[in-house]
Coordinates of C-alpha atoms in Angstrom, one line a residue:
M1 CA -89.3 129.3 15.4
N2 CA -91.0 126.2 14.2
A3 CA -92.8 123.8 16.5
D4 CA -90.1 121.1 16.4
V5 CA -87.3 123.5 17.3
K6 CA -89.4 125.1 20.1
M7 CA -90.3 121.6 21.5
R8 CA -86.6 120.5 21.3
N9 CA -85.4 123.6 23.2
Q10 CA -88.0 123.1 25.9
I11 CA -86.9 119.5 26.4
V12 CA -83.2 120.5 26.6
I13 CA -84.0 123.1 29.2
L14 CA -85.8 120.5 31.3
L15 CA -83.0 118.0 31.0
L16 CA -80.4 120.6 31.9
T17 CA -82.4 121.4 35.0
Y18 CA -82.4 117.8 36.0
V19 CA -78.6 117.5 35.3
L20 CA -78.0 120.4 37.7
F21 CA -80.0 118.7 40.4
S22 CA -78.4 115.4 39.9
C23 CA -74.8 116.7 39.6
R24 CA -75.3 118.6 42.9
Q25 CA -76.6 115.3 44.4
N26 CA -73.6 113.4 43.2
S27 CA -71.2 115.8 44.7
D28 CA -72.0 114.2 48.1
K29 CA -70.6 110.8 48.6
T30 CA -72.7 108.5 50.9
E31 CA -70.7 106.1 53.0
Q32 CA -72.1 102.6 52.7
Q33 CA -71.7 100.2 55.6
S34 CA -70.9 96.7 54.3
I35 CA -73.2 94.0 55.4
Q36 CA -73.8 90.4 54.3
I37 CA -76.4 90.1 51.5
P38 CA -79.6 89.3 53.4
E39 CA -82.2 86.7 53.2
F40 CA -85.1 88.9 52.0
V41 CA -88.0 86.8 53.0
E42 CA -88.6 83.9 55.4
S43 CA -87.2 80.7 53.9
S44 CA -90.6 79.0 54.1
Q45 CA -91.9 81.7 51.7
V46 CA -89.1 81.5 49.1
E47 CA -90.4 79.9 45.9
T48 CA -88.5 77.0 44.3
F49 CA -87.2 78.6 41.2
P50 CA -84.6 77.5 38.5
P51 CA -81.2 79.0 39.1
L52 CA -80.2 82.1 37.0
E53 CA -77.8 81.5 34.1
E54 CA -74.8 83.7 34.6
G55 CA -73.3 85.7 31.8
E56 CA -74.2 87.9 28.8
Y57 CA -76.8 86.6 26.3
P58 CA -77.7 88.0 22.9
V59 CA -81.5 88.1 22.3
S60 CA -83.6 89.4 19.4
E61 CA -87.2 90.5 18.7
K62 CA -87.9 87.0 17.4
D63 CA -87.5 85.6 20.9
F64 CA -90.8 87.3 21.8
G65 CA -92.7 85.5 19.1
E66 CA -95.4 87.3 17.1
M67 CA -96.1 90.8 18.4
I68 CA -99.6 91.3 19.8
E69 CA -101.5 94.5 19.1
L70 CA -103.9 95.6 21.8
I71 CA -106.7 98.2 21.7
G72 CA -107.4 100.0 24.9
T73 CA -110.8 100.5 26.6
S74 CA -111.3 104.1 27.7
H75 CA -112.4 104.9 31.3
P76 CA -113.7 108.4 31.8
V77 CA -113.3 109.6 35.4
E78 CA -114.7 112.4 37.6
P79 CA -111.5 114.3 38.2
I80 CA -110.2 116.5 35.4
F81 CA -106.7 115.7 34.3
F82 CA -105.1 119.0 33.1
K83 CA -102.0 117.2 32.1
V84 CA -100.7 113.7 32.5
T85 CA -97.0 114.1 33.2
E86 CA -94.5 112.0 35.2
C87 CA -97.5 109.9 36.2
E88 CA -97.0 106.8 38.4
M89 CA -99.5 104.0 39.2
I90 CA -99.7 101.0 41.5
A91 CA -102.7 98.6 41.4
R92 CA -103.2 97.0 44.8
D93 CA -106.2 95.3 46.4
S94 CA -108.6 96.4 43.6
I95 CA -107.4 100.0 44.1
L96 CA -105.4 102.1 41.6
I97 CA -103.1 104.6 43.3
V98 CA -102.1 107.4 40.9
K99 CA -99.4 110.0 41.4
N100 CA -100.6 112.9 39.2
Q101 CA -101.3 116.3 40.8
N102 CA -105.0 117.1 41.2
N103 CA -105.3 120.8 42.2
T104 CA -103.3 121.0 45.5
E105 CA -103.0 117.3 46.1
M106 CA -100.5 114.9 44.6
F107 CA -102.3 111.5 44.6
M108 CA -105.6 110.1 43.6
A109 CA -107.2 106.7 44.3
F110 CA -109.7 104.8 42.1
S111 CA -111.5 101.6 42.6
L112 CA -110.9 98.8 40.1
P113 CA -112.1 97.6 37.6
D114 CA -114.8 100.3 37.5
F115 CA -112.5 103.4 37.9
K116 CA -114.7 105.1 40.4
F117 CA -113.0 108.0 42.1
I118 CA -112.3 107.4 45.8
K119 CA -110.4 110.5 46.9
S120 CA -107.4 112.8 46.4
F121 CA -104.8 113.1 49.1
G122 CA -101.2 114.2 49.8
T123 CA -100.9 118.0 49.9
F124 CA -98.4 119.7 47.6
G125 CA -96.0 122.0 49.5
R126 CA -92.8 122.2 51.5
G127 CA -94.4 122.0 55.0
P128 CA -94.5 118.9 57.3
G129 CA -96.2 116.0 55.7
E130 CA -96.4 117.7 52.3
F131 CA -94.8 116.6 49.0
Q132 CA -92.9 118.2 46.2
Y133 CA -91.3 115.4 44.2
P134 CA -92.9 112.1 45.5
G135 CA -92.6 108.6 44.0
L136 CA -94.8 105.6 44.5
V137 CA -93.0 102.5 45.9
K138 CA -94.3 99.0 45.9
D139 CA -94.8 97.2 49.3
E140 CA -94.3 93.5 48.7
S141 CA -95.3 92.5 52.2
G142 CA -98.8 93.8 51.7
Q143 CA -98.9 95.6 55.0
Y144 CA -99.6 98.9 53.2
L145 CA -101.1 99.9 49.8
C146 CA -97.7 101.3 48.9
F147 CA -94.9 103.5 50.2
I148 CA -94.2 107.1 49.2
Y149 CA -90.7 108.4 48.7
E150 CA -90.1 112.1 48.7
K151 CA -87.0 112.9 46.6
A152 CA -86.7 116.5 47.9
N153 CA -86.0 115.4 51.5
N154 CA -85.2 111.7 51.2
K155 CA -88.1 110.7 53.5
L156 CA -90.3 107.6 53.3
S157 CA -94.0 107.3 54.2
A158 CA -96.5 104.5 54.1
L159 CA -100.1 104.7 52.7
T160 CA -102.6 102.7 54.7
R161 CA -105.8 101.2 53.4
D162 CA -107.7 104.1 54.9
F163 CA -105.5 106.4 52.7
E164 CA -103.7 107.8 55.7
I165 CA -100.1 108.8 55.1
I166 CA -97.7 107.7 57.9
E167 CA -94.1 108.9 57.9
L168 CA -91.7 106.0 58.6
P169 CA -88.8 106.2 61.0
V170 CA -86.5 105.2 58.2
V171 CA -83.4 107.3 57.4
L172 CA -82.0 106.2 54.0
Q173 CA -78.8 108.1 54.4
K174 CA -77.2 110.4 56.9
R175 CA -76.7 113.6 55.0
E176 CA -79.4 115.7 53.4
K177 CA -79.1 116.3 49.6
T178 CA -80.7 118.9 47.4
F179 CA -82.3 116.2 45.2
N180 CA -82.3 112.4 45.4
D181 CA -82.7 110.0 42.6
K182 CA -83.3 106.7 44.4
Q183 CA -85.6 104.1 42.7
L184 CA -87.0 102.0 45.6
Y185 CA -88.7 98.7 46.1
G186 CA -90.1 97.8 49.5
I187 CA -89.7 94.3 50.9
S188 CA -91.2 95.5 54.2
S189 CA -91.5 98.7 56.1
C190 CA -87.8 98.3 57.3
E191 CA -86.2 96.6 54.3
F192 CA -85.7 98.3 50.9
L193 CA -83.8 97.8 47.8
Y194 CA -82.9 100.8 45.6
V195 CA -81.0 102.0 42.6
E196 CA -79.0 105.2 43.1
S197 CA -76.4 107.2 41.2
V198 CA -72.8 106.5 42.2
P199 CA -69.5 107.9 40.8
K200 CA -69.5 107.0 37.1
G201 CA -72.8 105.2 37.0
K202 CA -75.5 103.6 39.1
A203 CA -75.8 100.7 41.5
I204 CA -78.3 98.5 43.4
F205 CA -78.3 98.7 47.2
F206 CA -80.0 96.9 50.0
T207 CA -80.8 98.8 53.2
K208 CA -82.4 97.5 56.4
S209 CA -83.5 99.4 59.6
E210 CA -82.3 97.6 62.8
N211 CA -82.4 99.3 66.2
D212 CA -82.8 102.8 64.8
T213 CA -79.7 102.2 62.5
M214 CA -79.8 101.8 58.7
N215 CA -77.3 99.2 57.5
T216 CA -76.7 99.4 53.7
A217 CA -75.0 97.0 51.3
L218 CA -74.0 97.5 47.7
I219 CA -75.4 94.5 45.7
K220 CA -74.6 95.3 42.0
N221 CA -72.8 98.0 40.1
L222 CA -74.9 98.6 36.9
A223 CA -72.2 100.4 34.9
F224 CA -70.7 98.2 32.2
S225 CA -69.0 100.5 29.6
D226 CA -65.7 102.3 29.7
K227 CA -67.1 104.6 27.0
H228 CA -69.9 105.7 29.4
K229 CA -68.8 106.9 32.8
N230 CA -71.6 109.1 34.1
W231 CA -74.9 108.6 35.9
A232 CA -77.0 109.6 33.0
A233 CA -75.8 106.8 30.8
Y234 CA -77.3 104.3 33.2
I235 CA -80.7 105.7 33.8
G236 CA -83.3 103.0 33.7
D237 CA -86.1 101.1 35.5
F238 CA -85.8 98.9 38.5
G239 CA -87.9 95.9 39.8
V240 CA -87.7 93.2 42.5
N241 CA -89.3 89.9 43.4
G242 CA -88.5 89.0 47.0
K243 CA -90.1 85.6 46.9
K244 CA -88.0 84.6 43.9
Q245 CA -85.0 86.6 45.2
R246 CA -84.5 88.4 42.0
A247 CA -83.9 92.0 40.9
V248 CA -84.0 93.4 37.4
F249 CA -82.8 96.6 35.8
A250 CA -83.7 97.8 32.3
Y251 CA -81.5 100.6 30.7
K252 CA -83.0 103.6 29.1
Y253 CA -80.2 104.4 26.6
F254 CA -79.2 100.8 25.8
K255 CA -81.5 97.9 24.8
R256 CA -80.3 95.6 27.6
L257 CA -81.7 94.3 30.9
I258 CA -79.8 92.7 33.8
F259 CA -81.4 90.1 36.1
T260 CA -79.6 89.5 39.4
D261 CA -80.0 86.7 42.0
L262 CA -80.1 88.5 45.3
E263 CA -78.9 85.5 47.3
S264 CA -75.9 84.5 45.2
G265 CA -75.1 87.8 43.4
I266 CA -75.1 86.0 40.0
S267 CA -76.3 88.1 37.1
K268 CA -77.7 87.4 33.6
T269 CA -77.6 90.2 31.1
L270 CA -79.8 90.3 28.0
V271 CA -78.4 92.3 25.1
F272 CA -80.5 93.2 22.1
H273 CA -78.8 94.2 18.8
V274 CA -79.9 97.6 17.7
P275 CA -78.7 99.4 14.6
A276 CA -78.0 102.8 16.3
E277 CA -75.1 103.2 18.7
T278 CA -75.8 105.0 22.0
K279 CA -74.1 108.4 22.2
K280 CA -70.9 108.8 24.2
G281 CA -70.0 111.7 26.3
D282 CA -71.1 113.6 29.4
A283 CA -74.6 113.6 31.0
V284 CA -75.9 116.4 28.8
S285 CA -74.9 114.5 25.7
M286 CA -76.7 111.4 27.0
L287 CA -79.9 113.2 27.8
D288 CA -80.1 115.0 24.4
P289 CA -83.7 114.4 23.1
S290 CA -82.3 113.2 19.7
N291 CA -80.8 110.2 21.5
I292 CA -83.0 107.0 21.1
T293 CA -84.6 105.9 24.4
H294 CA -85.4 102.2 24.9
Y295 CA -86.9 101.3 28.3
W296 CA -88.7 103.9 30.4
G297 CA -91.2 102.2 32.7
M298 CA -91.5 98.9 34.6
S299 CA -94.1 96.9 36.5
S300 CA -92.5 94.0 38.3
N301 CA -95.0 91.5 39.4
D302 CA -95.1 88.0 41.0
K303 CA -94.9 85.9 37.8
F304 CA -93.4 88.3 35.2
V305 CA -91.6 91.5 34.5
Y306 CA -93.4 94.0 32.2
V307 CA -91.3 96.9 30.7
L308 CA -92.4 99.8 28.5
Y309 CA -90.3 100.1 25.4
S310 CA -90.1 103.1 23.0
G311 CA -87.2 102.5 20.5
R312 CA -87.5 106.1 19.2
T313 CA -86.2 109.5 20.2
P314 CA -88.2 111.9 22.4
V315 CA -88.4 114.3 19.4
D316 CA -90.0 111.6 17.2
V317 CA -92.4 110.5 19.9
S318 CA -93.5 114.1 20.4
R319 CA -94.2 114.5 16.7
E320 CA -96.2 111.3 16.6
N321 CA -98.2 112.3 19.7
N322 CA -99.0 115.7 18.2
K323 CA -100.7 113.9 15.2
S324 CA -102.3 110.9 16.9
S325 CA -102.7 109.0 20.2
G326 CA -99.2 107.6 19.7
Y327 CA -98.2 104.1 20.6
I328 CA -95.8 102.2 22.9
Y329 CA -94.7 98.7 23.4
V330 CA -94.8 96.4 26.5
E331 CA -92.2 93.7 26.7
K332 CA -92.8 90.7 29.0
F333 CA -90.0 88.6 30.6
D334 CA -90.0 85.8 33.2
W335 CA -87.8 86.2 36.3
N336 CA -85.0 84.1 34.7
G337 CA -84.6 86.7 32.0
N338 CA -86.4 84.8 29.2
P339 CA -88.5 86.9 26.7
V340 CA -92.1 85.8 26.8
S341 CA -94.3 88.2 24.8
K342 CA -94.4 91.7 23.2
Y343 CA -97.5 93.9 23.0
K344 CA -98.2 97.1 21.1
L345 CA -100.6 99.6 22.8
D346 CA -102.6 102.1 20.9
H347 CA -101.6 105.0 23.2
W348 CA -98.5 106.5 24.7
G349 CA -98.3 106.9 28.4
Y350 CA -97.5 105.5 31.9
F351 CA -98.5 102.1 33.0
C352 CA -98.8 99.3 35.6
I353 CA -100.1 95.7 35.7
N354 CA -102.8 94.5 38.0
E355 CA -102.0 91.8 40.6
Q356 CA -103.7 89.0 38.6
E357 CA -101.4 90.0 35.7
N358 CA -104.2 89.9 33.1
T359 CA -104.7 93.7 32.7
I360 CA -102.5 96.6 31.7
Y361 CA -103.6 100.0 33.0
L362 CA -102.3 103.0 31.0
A363 CA -102.5 106.7 31.7
S364 CA -102.5 108.2 28.2
V365 CA -100.7 111.5 27.6
T366 CA -102.8 112.3 24.5
D367 CA -106.4 111.5 25.5
E368 CA -108.9 113.8 27.3
H369 CA -109.9 110.6 29.3
P370 CA -106.4 109.3 30.1
F371 CA -107.2 105.9 31.7
K372 CA -107.1 103.0 29.4
S373 CA -107.2 99.3 30.2
Y374 CA -105.9 96.4 28.0
N375 CA -106.8 92.8 28.6
L376 CA -103.9 90.5 28.2
P377 CA -104.5 87.3 26.3
E378 CA -104.0 84.0 28.0
E379 CA -100.6 82.3 27.2

């Protein structure tokens, strides 16, 4: 069996495993209590911002201007990364929080910009306070370094500045599920927006904890095609800006993004013309590694939205990475859905943007020293 066929079979097995988890998840239907779309932040903190233009708008690569190629600076660190996989990063208060298992612990912290190792924390396991499938969640309020969402049991915790993990008294839904696929964003420790699979697609929800009760509202259904009626077709990346009262979702299998005004519910959809048509069919067909993937990572910040863009199939990317360090693009948009800039990075990996929005941090999947930093030019 040649290397390409073996790699393809391994990818298919992993995808089918995910399908089984997600299909089991979607067999449960969560009742949503309808509430009025909330005011997410105090009115005195809401930024004056031009209204969102409603509708669907065609855009092209030319709208970004000339593409900017960036060369990363390598940052060797003390811990040994045996494998950078499904890595997540949040840069907050000159600290880089990294989800990437280090021995028996799930998270690492590094100081910025010098990348000095601070500590590992968060034990892997099934016991109380331990983690199996955690995800990092941004805390816009700044009360914590970040939140941690455990997909295996649907629980939320907060990470303090002393790297203490505190379980929050937040119940995101009433019934336990085998596996949960929420993508969360924290407005505060009691207010969250999230994207989750729903029958025939995905949707954006808002949930708020009041008097030990979670009230949840559906804000936006993200499905848009009668030819694609399954959760896998609408996998993507989710970001929020509470001060500007905006949410954004970038689709993995379509080159399109949708910006939503959280106060009015108005949405603006950007649609890029791409030559290859997205596959139709069930979840397994959508997840096939020969299908082109577009967006697959987002860092939503105060001024702009930054999205990782591939534009190739996982099979092609794997071949490239076996021969070199690979490459990936970062597309930059303002919060009204206008393309701003496009960058090409000299490594493939997982990323985030620092709070000042002048540096990209990337965890490379191909380098023995995975951390790279890229200085963004002034614009």
